[in-house]
mmCIF file of C-alpha atoms in Angstrom:
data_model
loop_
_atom_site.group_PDB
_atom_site.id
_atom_site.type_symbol
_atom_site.label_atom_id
_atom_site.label_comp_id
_atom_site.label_asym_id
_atom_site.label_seq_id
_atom_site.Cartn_x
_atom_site.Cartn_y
_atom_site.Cartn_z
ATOM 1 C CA UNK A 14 21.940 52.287 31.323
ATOM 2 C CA UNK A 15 23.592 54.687 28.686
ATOM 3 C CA UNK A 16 23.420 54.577 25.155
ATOM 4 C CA UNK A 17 27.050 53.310 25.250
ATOM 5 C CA UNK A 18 26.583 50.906 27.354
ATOM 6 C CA UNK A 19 23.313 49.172 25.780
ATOM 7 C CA UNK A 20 25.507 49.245 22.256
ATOM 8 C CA UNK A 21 27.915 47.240 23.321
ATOM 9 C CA UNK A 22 25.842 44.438 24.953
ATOM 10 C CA UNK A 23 23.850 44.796 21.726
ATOM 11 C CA UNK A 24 27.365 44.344 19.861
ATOM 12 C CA UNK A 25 28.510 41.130 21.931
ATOM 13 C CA UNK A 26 24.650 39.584 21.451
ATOM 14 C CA UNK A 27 25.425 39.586 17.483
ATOM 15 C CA UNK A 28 28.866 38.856 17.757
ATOM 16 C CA UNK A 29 27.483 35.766 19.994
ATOM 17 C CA UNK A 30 25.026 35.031 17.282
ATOM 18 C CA UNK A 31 26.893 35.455 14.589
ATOM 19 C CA UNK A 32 29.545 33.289 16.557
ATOM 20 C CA UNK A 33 27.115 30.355 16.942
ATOM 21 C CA UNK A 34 26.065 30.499 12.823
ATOM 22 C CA UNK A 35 28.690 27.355 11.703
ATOM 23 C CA UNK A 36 27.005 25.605 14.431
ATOM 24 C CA UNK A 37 23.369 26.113 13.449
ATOM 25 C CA UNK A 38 24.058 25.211 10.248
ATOM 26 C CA UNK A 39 25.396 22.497 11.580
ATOM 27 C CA UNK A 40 22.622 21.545 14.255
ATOM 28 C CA UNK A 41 19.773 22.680 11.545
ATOM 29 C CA UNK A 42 21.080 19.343 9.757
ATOM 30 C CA UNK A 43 21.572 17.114 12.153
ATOM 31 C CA UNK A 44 17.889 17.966 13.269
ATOM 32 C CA UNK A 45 16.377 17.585 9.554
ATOM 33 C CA UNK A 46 18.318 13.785 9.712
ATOM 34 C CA UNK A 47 16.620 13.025 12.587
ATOM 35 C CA UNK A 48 13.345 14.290 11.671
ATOM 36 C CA UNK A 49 13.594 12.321 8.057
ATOM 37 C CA UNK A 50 14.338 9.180 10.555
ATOM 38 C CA UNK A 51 11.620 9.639 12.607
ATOM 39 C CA UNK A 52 8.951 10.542 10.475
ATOM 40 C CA UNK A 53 9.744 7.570 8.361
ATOM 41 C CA UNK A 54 9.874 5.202 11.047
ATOM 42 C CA UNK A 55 6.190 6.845 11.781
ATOM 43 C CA UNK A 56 5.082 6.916 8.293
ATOM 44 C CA UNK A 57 1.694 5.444 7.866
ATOM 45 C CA UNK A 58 0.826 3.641 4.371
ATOM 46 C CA UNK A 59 -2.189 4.241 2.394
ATOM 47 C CA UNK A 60 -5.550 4.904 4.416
ATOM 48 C CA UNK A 61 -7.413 1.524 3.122
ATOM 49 C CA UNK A 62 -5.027 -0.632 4.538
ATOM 50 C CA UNK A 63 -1.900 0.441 7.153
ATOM 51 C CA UNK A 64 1.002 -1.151 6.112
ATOM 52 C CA UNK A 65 4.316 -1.664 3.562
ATOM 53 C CA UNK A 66 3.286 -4.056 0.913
ATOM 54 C CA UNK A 67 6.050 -5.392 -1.141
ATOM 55 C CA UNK A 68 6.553 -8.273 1.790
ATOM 56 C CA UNK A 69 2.924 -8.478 1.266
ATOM 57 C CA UNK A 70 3.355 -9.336 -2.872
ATOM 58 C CA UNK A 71 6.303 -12.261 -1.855
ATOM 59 C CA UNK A 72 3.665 -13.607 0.565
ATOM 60 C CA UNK A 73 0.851 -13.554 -1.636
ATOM 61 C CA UNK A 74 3.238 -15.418 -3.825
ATOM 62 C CA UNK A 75 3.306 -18.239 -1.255
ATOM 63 C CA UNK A 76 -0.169 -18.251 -1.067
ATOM 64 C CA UNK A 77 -0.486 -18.890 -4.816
ATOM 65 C CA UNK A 78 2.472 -21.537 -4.605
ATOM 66 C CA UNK A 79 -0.211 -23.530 -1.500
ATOM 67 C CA UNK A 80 -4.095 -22.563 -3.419
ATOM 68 C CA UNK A 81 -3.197 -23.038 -7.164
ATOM 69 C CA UNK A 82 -1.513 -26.866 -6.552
ATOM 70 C CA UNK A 83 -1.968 -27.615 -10.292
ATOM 71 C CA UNK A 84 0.916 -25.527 -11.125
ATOM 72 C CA UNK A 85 -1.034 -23.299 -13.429
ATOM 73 C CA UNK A 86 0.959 -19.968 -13.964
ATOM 74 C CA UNK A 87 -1.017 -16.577 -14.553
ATOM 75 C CA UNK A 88 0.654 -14.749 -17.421
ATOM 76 C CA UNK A 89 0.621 -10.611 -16.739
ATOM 77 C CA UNK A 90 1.333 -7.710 -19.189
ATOM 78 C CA UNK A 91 0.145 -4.257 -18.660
ATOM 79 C CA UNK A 92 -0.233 -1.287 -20.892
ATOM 80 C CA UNK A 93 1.549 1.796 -19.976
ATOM 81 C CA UNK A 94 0.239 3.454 -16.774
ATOM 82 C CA UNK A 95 0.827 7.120 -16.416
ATOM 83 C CA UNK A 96 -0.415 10.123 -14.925
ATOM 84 C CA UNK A 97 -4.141 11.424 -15.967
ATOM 85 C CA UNK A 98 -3.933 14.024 -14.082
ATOM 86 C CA UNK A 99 -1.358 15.920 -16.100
ATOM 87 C CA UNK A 100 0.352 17.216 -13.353
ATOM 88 C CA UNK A 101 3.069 15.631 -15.013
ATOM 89 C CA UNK A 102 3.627 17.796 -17.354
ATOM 90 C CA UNK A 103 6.684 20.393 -17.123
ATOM 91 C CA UNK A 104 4.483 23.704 -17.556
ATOM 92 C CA UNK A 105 2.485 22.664 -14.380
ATOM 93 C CA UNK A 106 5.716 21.561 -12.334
ATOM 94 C CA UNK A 107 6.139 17.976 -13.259
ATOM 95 C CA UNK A 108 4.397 17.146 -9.111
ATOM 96 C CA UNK A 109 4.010 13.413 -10.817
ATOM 97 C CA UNK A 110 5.483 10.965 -12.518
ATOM 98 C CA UNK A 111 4.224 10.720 -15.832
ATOM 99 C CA UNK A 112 4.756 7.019 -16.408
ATOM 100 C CA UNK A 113 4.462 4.043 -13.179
ATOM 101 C CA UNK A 114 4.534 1.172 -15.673
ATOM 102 C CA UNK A 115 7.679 -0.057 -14.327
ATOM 103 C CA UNK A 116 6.584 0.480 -10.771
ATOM 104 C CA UNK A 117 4.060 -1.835 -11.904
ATOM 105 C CA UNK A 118 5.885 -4.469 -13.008
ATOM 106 C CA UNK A 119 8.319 -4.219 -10.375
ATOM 107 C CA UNK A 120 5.279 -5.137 -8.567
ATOM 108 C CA UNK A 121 3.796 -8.149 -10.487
ATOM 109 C CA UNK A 122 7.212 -9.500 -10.887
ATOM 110 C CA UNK A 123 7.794 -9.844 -7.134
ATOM 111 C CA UNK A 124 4.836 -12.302 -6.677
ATOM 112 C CA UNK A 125 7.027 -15.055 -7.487
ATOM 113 C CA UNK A 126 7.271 -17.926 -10.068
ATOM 114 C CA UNK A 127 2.974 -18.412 -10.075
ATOM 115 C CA UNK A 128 2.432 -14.840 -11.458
ATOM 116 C CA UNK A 129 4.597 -14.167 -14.478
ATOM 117 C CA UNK A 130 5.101 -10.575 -16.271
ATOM 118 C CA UNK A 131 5.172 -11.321 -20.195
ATOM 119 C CA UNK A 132 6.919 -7.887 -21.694
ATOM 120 C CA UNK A 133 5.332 -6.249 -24.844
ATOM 121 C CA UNK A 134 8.392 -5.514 -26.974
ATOM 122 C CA UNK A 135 7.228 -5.326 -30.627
ATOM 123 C CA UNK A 136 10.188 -3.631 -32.350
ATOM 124 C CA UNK A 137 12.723 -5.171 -30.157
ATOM 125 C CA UNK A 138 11.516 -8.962 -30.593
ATOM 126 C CA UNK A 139 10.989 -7.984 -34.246
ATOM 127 C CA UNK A 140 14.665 -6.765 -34.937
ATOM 128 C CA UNK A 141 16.000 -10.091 -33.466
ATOM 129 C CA UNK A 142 13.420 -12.353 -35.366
ATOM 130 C CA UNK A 143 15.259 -10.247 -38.513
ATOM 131 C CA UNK A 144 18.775 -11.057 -37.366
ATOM 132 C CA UNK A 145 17.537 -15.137 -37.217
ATOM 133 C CA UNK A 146 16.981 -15.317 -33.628
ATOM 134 C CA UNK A 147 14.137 -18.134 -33.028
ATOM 135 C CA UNK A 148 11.764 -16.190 -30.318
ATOM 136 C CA UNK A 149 9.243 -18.274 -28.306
ATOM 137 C CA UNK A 150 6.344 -15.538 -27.731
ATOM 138 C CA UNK A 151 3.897 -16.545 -24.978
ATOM 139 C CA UNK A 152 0.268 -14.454 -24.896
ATOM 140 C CA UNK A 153 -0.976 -13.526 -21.522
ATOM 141 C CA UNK A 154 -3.777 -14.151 -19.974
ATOM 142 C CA UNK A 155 -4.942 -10.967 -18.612
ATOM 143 C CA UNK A 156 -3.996 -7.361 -19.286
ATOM 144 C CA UNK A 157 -3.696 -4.325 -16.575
ATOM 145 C CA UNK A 158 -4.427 -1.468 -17.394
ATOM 146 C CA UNK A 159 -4.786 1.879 -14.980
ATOM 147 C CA UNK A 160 -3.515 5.893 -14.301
ATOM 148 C CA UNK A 161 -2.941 7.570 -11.059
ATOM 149 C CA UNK A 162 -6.352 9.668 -11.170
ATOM 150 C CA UNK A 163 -6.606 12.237 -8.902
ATOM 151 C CA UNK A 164 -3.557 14.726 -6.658
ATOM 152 C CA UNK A 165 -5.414 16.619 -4.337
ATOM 153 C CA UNK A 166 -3.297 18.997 -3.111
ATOM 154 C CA UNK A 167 -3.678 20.090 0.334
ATOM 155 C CA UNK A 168 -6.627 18.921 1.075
ATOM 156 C CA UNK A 169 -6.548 20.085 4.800
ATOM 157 C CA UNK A 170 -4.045 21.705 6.787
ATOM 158 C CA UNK A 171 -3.522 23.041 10.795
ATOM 159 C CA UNK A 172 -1.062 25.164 12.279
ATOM 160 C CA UNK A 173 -0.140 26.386 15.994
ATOM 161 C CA UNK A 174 2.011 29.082 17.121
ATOM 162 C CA UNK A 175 3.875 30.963 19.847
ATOM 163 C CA UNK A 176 6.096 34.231 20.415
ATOM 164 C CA UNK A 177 7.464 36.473 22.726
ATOM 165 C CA UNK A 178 8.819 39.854 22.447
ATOM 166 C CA UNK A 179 10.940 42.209 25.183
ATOM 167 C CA UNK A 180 11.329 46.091 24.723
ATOM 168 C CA UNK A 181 13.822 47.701 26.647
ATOM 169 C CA UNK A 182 15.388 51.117 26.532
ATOM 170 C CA UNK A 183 14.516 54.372 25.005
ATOM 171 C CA UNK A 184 14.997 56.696 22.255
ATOM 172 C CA UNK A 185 17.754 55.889 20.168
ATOM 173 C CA UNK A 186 18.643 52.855 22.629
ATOM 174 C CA UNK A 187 15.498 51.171 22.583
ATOM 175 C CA UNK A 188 15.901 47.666 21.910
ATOM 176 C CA UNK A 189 13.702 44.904 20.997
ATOM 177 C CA UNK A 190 14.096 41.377 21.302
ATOM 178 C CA UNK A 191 11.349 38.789 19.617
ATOM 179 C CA UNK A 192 10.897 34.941 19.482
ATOM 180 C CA UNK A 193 8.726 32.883 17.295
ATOM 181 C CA UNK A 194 8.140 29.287 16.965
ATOM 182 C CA UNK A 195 5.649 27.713 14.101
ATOM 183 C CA UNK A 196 4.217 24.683 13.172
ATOM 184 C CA UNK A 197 2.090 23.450 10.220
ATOM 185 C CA UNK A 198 0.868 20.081 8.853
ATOM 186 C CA UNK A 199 -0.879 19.944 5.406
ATOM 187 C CA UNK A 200 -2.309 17.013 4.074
ATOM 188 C CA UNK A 201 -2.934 15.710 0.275
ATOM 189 C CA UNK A 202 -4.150 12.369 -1.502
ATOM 190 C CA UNK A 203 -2.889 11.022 -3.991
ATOM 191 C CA UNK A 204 -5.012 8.098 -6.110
ATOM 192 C CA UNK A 205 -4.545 5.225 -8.182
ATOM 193 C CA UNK A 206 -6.742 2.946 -9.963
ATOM 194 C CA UNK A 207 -6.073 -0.400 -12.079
ATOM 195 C CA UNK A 208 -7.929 -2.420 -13.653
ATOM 196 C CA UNK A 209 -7.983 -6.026 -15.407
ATOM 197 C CA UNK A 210 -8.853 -7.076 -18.692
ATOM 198 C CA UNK A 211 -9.435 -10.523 -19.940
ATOM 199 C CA UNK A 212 -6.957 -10.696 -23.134
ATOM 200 C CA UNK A 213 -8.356 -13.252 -25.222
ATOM 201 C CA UNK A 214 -11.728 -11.295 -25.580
ATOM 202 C CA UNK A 215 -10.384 -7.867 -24.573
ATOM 203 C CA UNK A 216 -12.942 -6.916 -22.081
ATOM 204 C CA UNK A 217 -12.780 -6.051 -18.783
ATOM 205 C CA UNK A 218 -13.392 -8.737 -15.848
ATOM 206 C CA UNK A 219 -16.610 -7.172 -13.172
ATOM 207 C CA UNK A 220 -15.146 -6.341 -10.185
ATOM 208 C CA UNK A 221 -12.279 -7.190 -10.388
ATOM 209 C CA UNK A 222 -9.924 -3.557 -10.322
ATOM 210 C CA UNK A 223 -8.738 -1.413 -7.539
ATOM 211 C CA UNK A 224 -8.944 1.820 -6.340
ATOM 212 C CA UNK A 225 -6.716 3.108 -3.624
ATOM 213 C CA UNK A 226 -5.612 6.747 -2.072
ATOM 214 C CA UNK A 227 -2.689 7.277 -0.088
ATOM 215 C CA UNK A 228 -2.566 10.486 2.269
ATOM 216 C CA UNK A 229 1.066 12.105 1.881
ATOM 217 C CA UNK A 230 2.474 14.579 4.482
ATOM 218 C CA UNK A 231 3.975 17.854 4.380
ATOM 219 C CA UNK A 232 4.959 19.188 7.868
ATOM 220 C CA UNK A 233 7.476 22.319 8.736
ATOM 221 C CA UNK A 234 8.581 23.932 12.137
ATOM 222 C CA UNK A 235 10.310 26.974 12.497
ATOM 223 C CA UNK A 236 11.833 28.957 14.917
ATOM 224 C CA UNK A 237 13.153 32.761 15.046
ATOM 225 C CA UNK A 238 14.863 35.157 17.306
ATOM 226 C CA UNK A 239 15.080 38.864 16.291
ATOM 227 C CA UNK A 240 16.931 41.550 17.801
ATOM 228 C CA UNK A 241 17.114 44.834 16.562
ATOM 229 C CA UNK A 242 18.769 47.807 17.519
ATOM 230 C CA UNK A 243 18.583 51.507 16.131
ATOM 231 C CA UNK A 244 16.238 50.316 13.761
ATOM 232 C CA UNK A 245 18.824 47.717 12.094
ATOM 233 C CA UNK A 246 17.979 44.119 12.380
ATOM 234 C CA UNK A 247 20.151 40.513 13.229
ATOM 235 C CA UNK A 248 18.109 37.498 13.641
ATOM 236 C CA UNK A 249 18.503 33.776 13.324
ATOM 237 C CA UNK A 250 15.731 31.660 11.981
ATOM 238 C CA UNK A 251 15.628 27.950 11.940
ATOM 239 C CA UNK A 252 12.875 25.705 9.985
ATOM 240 C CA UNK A 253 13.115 22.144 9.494
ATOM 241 C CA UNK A 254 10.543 20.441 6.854
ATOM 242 C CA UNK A 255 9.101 17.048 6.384
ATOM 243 C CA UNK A 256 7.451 15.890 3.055
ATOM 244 C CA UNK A 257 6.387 12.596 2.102
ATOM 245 C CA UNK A 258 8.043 11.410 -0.975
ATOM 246 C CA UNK A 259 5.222 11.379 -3.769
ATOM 247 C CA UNK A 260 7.044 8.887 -5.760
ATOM 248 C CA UNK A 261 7.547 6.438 -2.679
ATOM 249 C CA UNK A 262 3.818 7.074 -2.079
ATOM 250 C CA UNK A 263 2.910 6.178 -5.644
ATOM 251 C CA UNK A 264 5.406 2.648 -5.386
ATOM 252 C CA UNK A 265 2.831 2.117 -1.779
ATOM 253 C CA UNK A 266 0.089 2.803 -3.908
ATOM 254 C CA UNK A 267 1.271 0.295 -6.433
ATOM 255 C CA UNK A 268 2.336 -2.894 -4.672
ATOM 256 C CA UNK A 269 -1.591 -2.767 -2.531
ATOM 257 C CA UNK A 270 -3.578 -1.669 -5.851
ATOM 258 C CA UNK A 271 -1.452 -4.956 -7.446
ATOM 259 C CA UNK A 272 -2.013 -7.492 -4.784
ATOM 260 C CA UNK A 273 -5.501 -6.567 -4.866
ATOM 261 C CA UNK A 274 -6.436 -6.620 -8.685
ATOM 262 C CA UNK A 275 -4.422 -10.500 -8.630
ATOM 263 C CA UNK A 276 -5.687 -11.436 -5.243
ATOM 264 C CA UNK A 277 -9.553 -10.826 -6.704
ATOM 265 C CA UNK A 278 -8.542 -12.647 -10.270
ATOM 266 C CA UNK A 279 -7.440 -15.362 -8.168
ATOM 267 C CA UNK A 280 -10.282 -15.817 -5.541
ATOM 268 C CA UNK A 281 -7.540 -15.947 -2.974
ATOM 269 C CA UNK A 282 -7.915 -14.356 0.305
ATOM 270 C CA UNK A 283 -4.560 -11.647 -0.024
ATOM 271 C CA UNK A 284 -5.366 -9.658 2.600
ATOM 272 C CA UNK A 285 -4.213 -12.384 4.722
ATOM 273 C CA UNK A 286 -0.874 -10.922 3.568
ATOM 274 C CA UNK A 287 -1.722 -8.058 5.428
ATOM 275 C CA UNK A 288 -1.561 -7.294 8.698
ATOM 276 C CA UNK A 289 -5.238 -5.790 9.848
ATOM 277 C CA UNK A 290 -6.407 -6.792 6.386
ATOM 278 C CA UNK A 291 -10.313 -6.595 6.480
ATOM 279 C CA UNK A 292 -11.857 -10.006 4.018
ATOM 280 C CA UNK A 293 -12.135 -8.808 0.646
ATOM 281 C CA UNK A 294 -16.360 -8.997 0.097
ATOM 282 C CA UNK A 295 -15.508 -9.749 -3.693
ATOM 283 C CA UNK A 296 -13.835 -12.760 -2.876
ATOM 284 C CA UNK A 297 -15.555 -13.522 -0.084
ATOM 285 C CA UNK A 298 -18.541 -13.497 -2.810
ATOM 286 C CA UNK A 299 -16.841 -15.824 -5.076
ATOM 287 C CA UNK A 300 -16.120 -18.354 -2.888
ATOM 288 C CA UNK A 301 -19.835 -18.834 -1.749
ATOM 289 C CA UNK A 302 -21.113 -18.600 -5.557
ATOM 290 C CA UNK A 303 -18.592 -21.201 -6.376
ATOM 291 C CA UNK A 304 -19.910 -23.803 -3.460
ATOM 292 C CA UNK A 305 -23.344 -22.559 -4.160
ATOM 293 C CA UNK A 306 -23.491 -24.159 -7.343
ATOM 294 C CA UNK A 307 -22.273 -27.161 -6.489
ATOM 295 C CA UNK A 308 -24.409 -30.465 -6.367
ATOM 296 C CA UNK A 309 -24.451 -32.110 -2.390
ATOM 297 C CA UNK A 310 -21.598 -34.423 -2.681
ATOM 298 C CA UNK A 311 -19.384 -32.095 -4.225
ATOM 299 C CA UNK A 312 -20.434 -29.808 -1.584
ATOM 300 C CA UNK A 313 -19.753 -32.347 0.909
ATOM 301 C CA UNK A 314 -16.606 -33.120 -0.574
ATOM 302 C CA UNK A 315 -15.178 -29.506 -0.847
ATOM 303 C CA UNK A 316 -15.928 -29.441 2.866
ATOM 304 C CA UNK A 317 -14.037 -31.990 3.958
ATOM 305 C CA UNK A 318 -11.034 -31.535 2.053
ATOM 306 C CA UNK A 319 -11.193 -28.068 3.517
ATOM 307 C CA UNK A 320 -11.226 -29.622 7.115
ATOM 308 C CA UNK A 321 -8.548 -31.672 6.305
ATOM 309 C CA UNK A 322 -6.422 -28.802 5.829
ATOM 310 C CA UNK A 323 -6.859 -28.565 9.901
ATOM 311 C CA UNK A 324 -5.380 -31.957 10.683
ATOM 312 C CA UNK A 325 -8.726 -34.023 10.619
ATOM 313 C CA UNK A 326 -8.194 -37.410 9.902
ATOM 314 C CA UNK A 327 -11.289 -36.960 6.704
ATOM 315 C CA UNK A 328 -11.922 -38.464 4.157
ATOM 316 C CA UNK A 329 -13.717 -36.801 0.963
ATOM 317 C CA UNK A 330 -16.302 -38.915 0.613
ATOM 318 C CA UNK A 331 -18.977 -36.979 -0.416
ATOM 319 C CA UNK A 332 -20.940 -38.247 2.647
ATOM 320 C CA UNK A 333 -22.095 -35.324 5.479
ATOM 321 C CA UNK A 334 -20.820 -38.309 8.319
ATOM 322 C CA UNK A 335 -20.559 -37.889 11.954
ATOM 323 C CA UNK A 336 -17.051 -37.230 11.904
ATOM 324 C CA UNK A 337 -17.452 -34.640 9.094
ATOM 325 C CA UNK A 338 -20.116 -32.486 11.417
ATOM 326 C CA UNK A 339 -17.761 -32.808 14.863
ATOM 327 C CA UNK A 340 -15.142 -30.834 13.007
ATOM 328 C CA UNK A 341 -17.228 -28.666 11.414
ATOM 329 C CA UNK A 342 -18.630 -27.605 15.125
ATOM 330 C CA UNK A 343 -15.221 -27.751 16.392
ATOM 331 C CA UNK A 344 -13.604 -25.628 14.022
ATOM 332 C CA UNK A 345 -16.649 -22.696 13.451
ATOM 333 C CA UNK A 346 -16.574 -21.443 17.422
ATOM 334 C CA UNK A 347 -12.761 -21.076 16.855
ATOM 335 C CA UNK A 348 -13.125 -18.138 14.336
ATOM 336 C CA UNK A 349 -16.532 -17.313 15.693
ATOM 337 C CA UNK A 350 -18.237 -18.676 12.562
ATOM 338 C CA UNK A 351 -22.065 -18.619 13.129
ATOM 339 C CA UNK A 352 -23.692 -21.388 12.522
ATOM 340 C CA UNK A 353 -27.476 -22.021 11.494
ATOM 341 C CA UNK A 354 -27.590 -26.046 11.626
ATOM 342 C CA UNK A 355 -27.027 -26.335 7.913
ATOM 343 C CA UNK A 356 -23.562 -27.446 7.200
ATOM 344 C CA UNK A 357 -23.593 -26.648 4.070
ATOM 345 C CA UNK A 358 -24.206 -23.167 4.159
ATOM 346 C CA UNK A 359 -22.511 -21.516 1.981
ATOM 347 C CA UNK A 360 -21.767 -18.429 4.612
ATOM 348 C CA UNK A 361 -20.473 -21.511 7.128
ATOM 349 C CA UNK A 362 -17.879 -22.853 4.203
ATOM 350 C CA UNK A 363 -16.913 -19.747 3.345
ATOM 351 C CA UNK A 364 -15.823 -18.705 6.887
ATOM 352 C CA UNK A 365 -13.886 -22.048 7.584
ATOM 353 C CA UNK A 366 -12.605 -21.611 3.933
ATOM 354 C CA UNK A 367 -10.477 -18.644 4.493
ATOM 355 C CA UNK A 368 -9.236 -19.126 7.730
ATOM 356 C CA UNK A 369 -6.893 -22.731 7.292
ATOM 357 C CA UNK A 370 -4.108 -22.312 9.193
ATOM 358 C CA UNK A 371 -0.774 -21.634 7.266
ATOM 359 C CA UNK A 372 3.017 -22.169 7.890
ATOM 360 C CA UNK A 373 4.192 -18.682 6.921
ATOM 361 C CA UNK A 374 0.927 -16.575 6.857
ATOM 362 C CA UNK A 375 -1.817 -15.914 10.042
ATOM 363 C CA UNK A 376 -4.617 -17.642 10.164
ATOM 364 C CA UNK A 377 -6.897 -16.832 7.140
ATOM 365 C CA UNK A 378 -6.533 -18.492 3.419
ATOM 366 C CA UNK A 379 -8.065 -20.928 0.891
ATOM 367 C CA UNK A 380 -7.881 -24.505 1.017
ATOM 368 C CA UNK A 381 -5.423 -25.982 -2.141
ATOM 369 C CA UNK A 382 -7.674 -29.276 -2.439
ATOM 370 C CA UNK A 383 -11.351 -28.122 -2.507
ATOM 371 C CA UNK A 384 -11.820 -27.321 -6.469
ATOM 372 C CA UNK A 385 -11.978 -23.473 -6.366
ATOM 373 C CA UNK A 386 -8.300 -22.787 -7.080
ATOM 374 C CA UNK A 387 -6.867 -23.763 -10.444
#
């Protein structure tokens, strides 16, 4: 094959390629579209617990509206929640928000009407009070508090890869012809941690805070084909990226750290909310300490009106009857309860405790009749 000859196929390869560039534009984003809709129909939630969890808060305000039957409403505020991690700040990039406290009351706000967010607007309630305006202030109960505490950027990463490459010709015809393809994943965490503080005495309640780390994504492909001729180059290169939002990660983060920190104040069972939740051992805790204490015929009592709560026809008598021990033996192999003979254990209360059946919810809650929800 001349020199002439390998020119102009060289010509008509670029003039193909060149040809075809409106329409790899135009393919390159209709493939990053569908990538964005896959991967976030893939998207997995934070490692702890797999799932979306704003459905999760208007549940968990159900829950409250079924365990808390006296009507007693927990008053919220928090203090501003920001970024101690400082990559916030401008100079380093700004990778983070530097304030969540609205993603935060978002949050506590979409419980429902048993959880109640009570703003702390000093100047604003003060320049109306000025002006004559009458302002009913109401004082919380408890106080969150919290940061996102730790961005650990690429934490672990993998890659794969493949090419190709045909020489032909000679001399001042020689011709080469390459393809690459690429692929790399990198992984970082992102953490967040609240905690609750008792307002009336300003100090923080034991155990009862959260501490959660989401895993965000960052994966890109690429592929390339190179031709070059006489020692000039034409080549087309296509990528396509895919990186978890950090913000939408941090609103994840957020809405489970929430339902947590409220579900432990609580002593209701919110990972019920959850699909795949795993039983909270802090609550789990408080629930047997609270039964534990108990004298027998309040014990006895709590146990039937728990029973109840699965249709049996009991009354809370205080008295450990017949009837009261058929349901208890009835109800334990159902959840696979073990059972040591003594039926009032407080492991064997516990375990029929959180799993009353519910209209809207799996099995798995607390009882609104047996004295451990206000």
């Amino acid at each position: 094959m001349n020199t002439s000859r390998i020119g102009f196929l060289a010509l008509l390869s670029i003039a193909s390629l060149a040809g075809g560039g409106c329409a790899t534009l135009a393919e390159s984003e209709s493939a990053a579209r569908e990538l964005v809709a896959k991967k976030s129909a893939e998207s997995n939630s934070p490692s702890a617990l797999v799932t979306r969890y704003s459905g999760a808060l208007e549940s968990f305000g159900d829950m409250l509206e079924k365990y808390r039957p006296s009507g007693k409403v927990l008053y919220v505020q928090t203090r501003s929640i920001g970024d101690s991690t400082n990559l916030s700040h401008p100079l380093v990039g700004a990778e983070l928000p530097g304030d969540i406290t609205e993603m935060v009351r978002s949050a506590i706000n979409r419980v429902g009407s048993r959880v109640v967010y009570v703003p702390f607007q000093p100047d604003y309630v003060l320049a109306h009070a000025q002006q004559g305006s009458k302002i009913q202030l109401v004082q919380p109960d408890v106080l969150i508090t919290g940061a996102i505490t730790e961005f650990d950027r690429a934490i672990g990463s993998a890659g794969k890869g493949a090419n190709a490459r045909l020489v032909f010709g000679g001399g001042r015809g020689q011709t080469d012809l390459s393809w690459d393809r690429k692929a790399a994943t990198t992984l970082s965490d992102l953490s967040l941690d609240l905690n609750l503080v008792d307002f009336a005495t300003q100090t923080m309640i034991p155990r009862v805070q959260a501490a959660n780390t989401i895993r965000v994504l960052n994966q890109t492909y690429e592929n390339g084909i190179d031709i070059a001729i006489y020692g000039n180059a034409f080549g087309v290169v296509t990528n396509t990226r895919y990186l978890q939002g950090r913000h939408s990660a941090i609103r994840l983060l957020v809405d489970l750290s929430v339902l947590e920190v409220l579900g432990r104040h609580t002593n209701v069972p919110y990972w019920r909310c959850i699909p795949n939740g795993k039983p909270d051992p802090v609550v789990m805790d408080a629930i047997k300490r609270s039964y534990a204490k108990n004298d027998t015929p309040t014990k006895v009592k709590w146990l039937q009106n728990t029973l109840k709560e699965f249709g049996f026809p009991l009354t809370a008598s205080g008295n450990l009857d017949d009837k009261t021990r058929l349901a208890v033996d009835e109800v334990a192999p159902r959840f696979k309860i073990q059972t040591t003979g003594d039926y009032l254990d407080p492991d064997l209360f516990a375990g029929i405790y959180v799993n009353i059946p519910l209209k809207r919810i799996p099995p798995a809650g607390l009882a609104s009749s047996t004295g451990l929800a206000s």
